[in-house]
Tab-separated table of C-alpha atoms in Angstrom:
chain	number	residue	atom	x	y	z
A	1	GLU	CA	-6.681	-13.973	-21.184
A	2	ALA	CA	-10.126	-14.009	-19.604
A	3	SER	CA	-13.428	-15.866	-21.073
A	4	ASN	CA	-17.665	-15.795	-19.991
A	5	LEU	CA	-15.078	-15.562	-16.536
A	6	ALA	CA	-17.083	-15.085	-13.367
A	7	VAL	CA	-15.436	-13.891	-10.287
A	8	GLY	CA	-15.862	-13.109	-6.470
A	9	TYR	CA	-15.770	-15.488	-2.939
A	10	GLY	CA	-17.587	-18.213	-1.420
A	11	GLY	CA	-19.590	-18.626	-4.211
A	12	LYS	CA	-21.178	-15.624	-4.672
A	13	ALA	CA	-19.946	-13.355	-8.319
A	14	VAL	CA	-18.246	-9.529	-7.663
A	15	VAL	CA	-18.444	-9.552	-11.264
A	16	ASP	CA	-19.993	-11.591	-14.415
A	17	TYR	CA	-18.838	-12.128	-18.312
A	18	ILE	CA	-15.251	-11.118	-17.731
A	19	ASP	CA	-14.047	-10.804	-21.512
A	20	ILE	CA	-10.699	-9.717	-20.804
A	21	GLU	CA	-7.027	-10.354	-22.992
A	22	VAL	CA	-3.847	-9.150	-22.108
A	23	ARG	CA	-1.086	-9.054	-24.950
A	24	ARG	CA	2.765	-8.922	-24.100
A	25	GLY	CA	4.352	-5.586	-24.441
A	26	GLU	CA	1.441	-3.638	-23.093
A	27	ALA	CA	-0.134	-1.787	-20.537
A	28	VAL	CA	-3.920	-2.942	-19.228
A	29	ALA	CA	-6.745	-0.324	-17.707
A	30	LEU	CA	-8.962	-1.560	-14.828
A	31	VAL	CA	-11.438	1.961	-14.254
A	32	GLY	CA	-14.303	2.439	-12.191
A	33	PRO	CA	-15.517	2.852	-8.590
A	34	ASN	CA	-15.135	1.451	-5.539
A	35	GLY	CA	-15.646	-1.503	-5.079
A	36	SER	CA	-16.369	-2.635	-8.439
A	37	GLY	CA	-14.076	-5.508	-7.868
A	38	LYS	CA	-11.386	-4.566	-10.135
A	39	THR	CA	-9.138	-5.808	-6.629
A	40	THR	CA	-10.808	-9.409	-7.279
A	41	ILE	CA	-10.183	-9.819	-11.518
A	42	LEU	CA	-6.379	-9.225	-10.128
A	43	LYS	CA	-6.091	-11.666	-7.956
A	44	THR	CA	-8.034	-14.542	-9.870
A	45	LEU	CA	-5.557	-13.489	-12.359
A	46	ALA	CA	-2.429	-14.005	-10.160
A	47	GLY	CA	-3.747	-16.938	-9.063
A	48	PHE	CA	-4.835	-16.129	-4.722
A	49	LEU	CA	-8.786	-16.292	-5.667
A	50	LYS	CA	-9.975	-19.483	-8.336
A	51	PRO	CA	-12.285	-18.821	-10.311
A	52	LEU	CA	-16.110	-19.195	-9.673
A	53	SER	CA	-16.746	-19.592	-13.770
A	54	GLY	CA	-15.381	-19.167	-17.547
A	55	SER	CA	-11.845	-19.215	-18.511
A	56	LEU	CA	-8.992	-18.101	-17.843
A	57	LYS	CA	-5.282	-18.838	-19.674
A	58	VAL	CA	-2.168	-17.082	-17.712
A	59	SER	CA	0.977	-17.933	-19.375
A	60	GLY	CA	3.406	-17.082	-17.989
A	61	LYS	CA	4.880	-16.189	-14.802
A	62	THR	CA	2.871	-13.644	-12.487
A	63	PHE	CA	3.365	-11.250	-9.771
A	64	TYR	CA	0.661	-9.342	-6.950
A	65	ALA	CA	1.423	-5.522	-6.086
A	66	PRO	CA	-1.520	-4.820	-3.385
A	67	GLN	CA	-2.338	-1.501	-2.286
A	68	ASN	CA	-0.800	-2.125	0.520
A	69	PRO	CA	2.902	-2.577	-0.127
A	70	ASP	CA	4.042	-3.007	3.338
A	71	PHE	CA	2.861	-7.155	2.398
A	72	ALA	CA	5.337	-6.767	0.172
A	73	PHE	CA	8.496	-6.938	2.455
A	74	VAL	CA	10.473	-9.395	4.210
A	75	LYS	CA	13.201	-7.936	5.983
A	76	SER	CA	14.067	-5.938	7.708
A	77	SER	CA	16.001	-3.406	5.988
A	78	VAL	CA	16.177	-2.446	1.936
A	79	GLU	CA	19.579	-3.570	1.416
A	80	LYS	CA	18.482	-7.151	2.664
A	81	GLU	CA	15.316	-6.392	0.595
A	82	LEU	CA	17.339	-5.232	-2.863
A	83	ILE	CA	19.367	-8.592	-1.971
A	84	ASP	CA	16.915	-10.455	-2.482
A	85	VAL	CA	15.163	-10.172	-4.251
A	86	SER	CA	18.003	-10.374	-6.020
A	87	LYS	CA	19.146	-14.346	-5.107
A	88	ARG	CA	15.281	-14.889	-6.254
A	89	SER	CA	14.567	-13.012	-9.090
A	90	GLY	CA	18.025	-13.695	-11.056
A	91	ILE	CA	18.314	-9.709	-11.808
A	92	PRO	CA	21.507	-7.751	-10.438
A	93	LEU	CA	21.578	-6.432	-7.537
A	94	ASP	CA	23.046	-3.092	-8.679
A	95	ARG	CA	19.876	-2.368	-11.159
A	96	LEU	CA	18.352	-2.910	-8.682
A	97	ARG	CA	20.206	-0.914	-6.517
A	98	SER	CA	19.937	1.555	-8.766
A	99	ALA	CA	16.105	1.357	-10.269
A	100	TYR	CA	15.359	4.958	-7.741
A	101	PRO	CA	17.704	7.601	-7.198
A	102	TRP	CA	16.577	7.267	-3.228
A	103	LEU	CA	17.526	3.869	-2.731
A	104	SER	CA	21.193	4.118	-1.676
A	105	SER	CA	20.558	6.248	0.550
A	106	ALA	CA	17.614	4.706	2.038
A	107	ALA	CA	20.285	1.623	2.153
A	108	ARG	CA	19.895	0.964	6.398
A	109	ARG	CA	16.369	2.433	6.998
A	110	SER	CA	13.725	-0.355	7.428
A	111	PRO	CA	10.767	-0.582	4.200
A	112	TYR	CA	8.324	0.360	7.246
A	113	ARG	CA	10.093	3.845	7.922
A	114	LEU	CA	10.657	5.101	4.305
A	115	SER	CA	7.772	6.898	2.825
A	116	HIS	CA	4.590	5.130	2.037
A	117	GLY	CA	5.148	6.519	-1.111
A	118	GLN	CA	8.171	5.017	-1.349
A	119	ARG	CA	7.103	2.122	1.058
A	120	ARG	CA	4.967	1.707	-2.502
A	121	LEU	CA	7.329	2.286	-5.663
A	122	LEU	CA	10.187	-0.224	-2.772
A	123	SER	CA	6.825	-3.246	-3.294
A	124	LEU	CA	6.362	-2.381	-7.518
A	125	LEU	CA	9.808	-2.746	-8.151
A	126	ILE	CA	9.899	-6.439	-5.742
A	127	ALA	CA	7.054	-6.400	-8.759
A	128	TYR	CA	9.393	-5.386	-11.336
A	129	ALA	CA	11.870	-8.056	-10.740
A	130	PHE	CA	9.004	-11.212	-9.986
A	131	GLY	CA	6.397	-10.647	-12.566
A	132	ARG	CA	8.612	-12.140	-15.493
A	133	ASP	CA	5.390	-12.312	-17.660
A	134	ILE	CA	2.851	-10.779	-15.992
A	135	MET	CA	2.224	-8.052	-13.031
A	136	LEU	CA	-0.030	-6.792	-11.883
A	137	LEU	CA	-0.539	-4.077	-9.486
A	138	ASP	CA	-3.652	-2.030	-7.802
A	139	GLU	CA	-3.203	0.909	-6.889
A	140	PRO	CA	-0.339	1.369	-8.175
A	141	THR	CA	-0.093	5.572	-7.628
A	142	THR	CA	-1.661	5.539	-4.170
A	143	GLY	CA	0.886	7.978	-2.183
A	144	LEU	CA	2.824	9.178	-4.519
A	145	ASP	CA	3.751	13.415	-5.751
A	146	ALA	CA	5.121	13.845	-8.901
A	147	ASN	CA	8.474	12.685	-8.181
A	148	LEU	CA	7.807	9.713	-7.275
A	149	TYR	CA	4.866	9.036	-9.638
A	150	GLY	CA	7.828	9.547	-12.367
A	151	GLY	CA	9.539	6.774	-11.712
A	152	LEU	CA	6.250	3.724	-11.222
A	153	VAL	CA	5.621	5.293	-14.980
A	154	LYS	CA	9.729	4.542	-16.415
A	155	MET	CA	9.293	1.781	-14.597
A	156	ILE	CA	6.044	0.324	-16.866
A	157	ALA	CA	7.559	1.736	-19.756
A	158	GLU	CA	10.198	-1.038	-19.414
A	159	ALA	CA	8.751	-3.216	-18.519
A	160	LYS	CA	6.179	-2.890	-21.837
A	161	SER	CA	9.839	-2.361	-24.073
A	162	SER	CA	10.780	-6.050	-22.213
A	163	GLY	CA	7.977	-7.945	-24.016
A	164	ARG	CA	6.102	-8.035	-20.080
A	165	ALA	CA	1.747	-7.164	-20.025
A	166	VAL	CA	0.776	-4.906	-16.800
A	167	VAL	CA	-2.606	-4.723	-15.733
A	168	PHE	CA	-3.043	-2.167	-13.105
A	169	SER	CA	-6.106	-1.194	-12.021
A	170	THR	CA	-6.789	2.806	-10.721
A	171	HIS	CA	-8.718	5.560	-9.990
A	172	ASP	CA	-5.455	8.843	-10.800
A	173	PRO	CA	-6.683	9.459	-14.543
A	174	ARG	CA	-2.846	10.642	-14.752
A	175	LEU	CA	-1.938	7.087	-15.019
A	176	VAL	CA	-3.917	6.199	-18.209
A	177	ALA	CA	-3.153	8.925	-20.024
A	178	ASP	CA	0.489	8.163	-19.300
A	179	ALA	CA	0.922	4.297	-19.245
A	180	ALA	CA	-2.701	3.065	-20.048
A	181	ASP	CA	-2.624	0.906	-24.428
A	182	ARG	CA	-6.664	0.160	-22.874
A	183	VAL	CA	-9.135	0.362	-20.450
A	184	TYR	CA	-11.614	-2.225	-19.713
A	185	LEU	CA	-14.271	-0.393	-17.194
A	186	VAL	CA	-15.064	-2.304	-14.711
A	187	GLU	CA	-18.949	-1.461	-13.054
A	188	SER	CA	-21.988	-3.074	-12.193
A	189	GLY	CA	-20.297	-6.189	-12.277
A	190	ARG	CA	-19.804	-6.712	-15.929
A	191	VAL	CA	-16.722	-5.859	-17.912
A	192	LYS	CA	-16.697	-3.479	-21.121
A	193	GLU	CA	-12.865	-2.486	-22.698
A	194	VAL	CA	-13.611	1.403	-23.707
A	195	ASP	CA	-11.941	4.137	-25.596
A	196	LYS	CA	-9.358	5.494	-23.147
A	197	CYS	CA	-10.143	9.374	-24.115
A	198	ALA	CA	-13.880	8.071	-22.669
A	199	ALA	CA	-12.763	6.509	-19.425
A	200	LEU	CA	-10.298	9.739	-19.121
A	201	LYS	CA	-13.300	12.052	-19.836
A	202	LEU	CA	-15.506	9.279	-16.692
A	203	MET	CA	-12.858	9.702	-14.545
A	204	GLY	CA	-12.465	13.357	-14.885
A	205	ALA	CA	-16.210	13.571	-14.209
A	206	GLU	CA	-15.315	12.669	-10.191
A	207	MET	CA	-18.886	10.106	-11.609
A	208	TRP	CA	-16.554	7.643	-9.216
């Protein structure tokens, strides 16, 4: 929960007067123009940036999945990555292996040699494993084809059903339509909650 929050860098606010509430079991979308501050908000929620002012209360374990999925990997193969994630998160290895059909055939490959969409989904699986309470996803549909996109929507639905909160930034109206329960518009240094249909109209009109 954020109240009258200001976020930014070097003491200079990018977004002011943020009032956002995210509840367990729901997905919240942040939409708006490039450079409007969506990523800055996510990084502040994740604890990477300190609020400039206002109140911020984050309850539970969070995990931030950045726009570049390669930042999430620490091992030399997909299988080793999954083993490491399983050990550190407590999620059974077989459950991680079964998350996406293509993981078994890619087990011996380096995560960095997967397609961009596969790297994206692997980083989101890591976010799912470690974001026990809150998953923060920055432009999660980048590089996903139709099949891989379905895996993302399924993961968000499973996260919600398990009582987690999901906050994602996106320019993709599909994800807002398919996964968001509520939408916040980040624009001109301000944040306001908007009707989902109104957000989709703005996105469909390519105003950004």
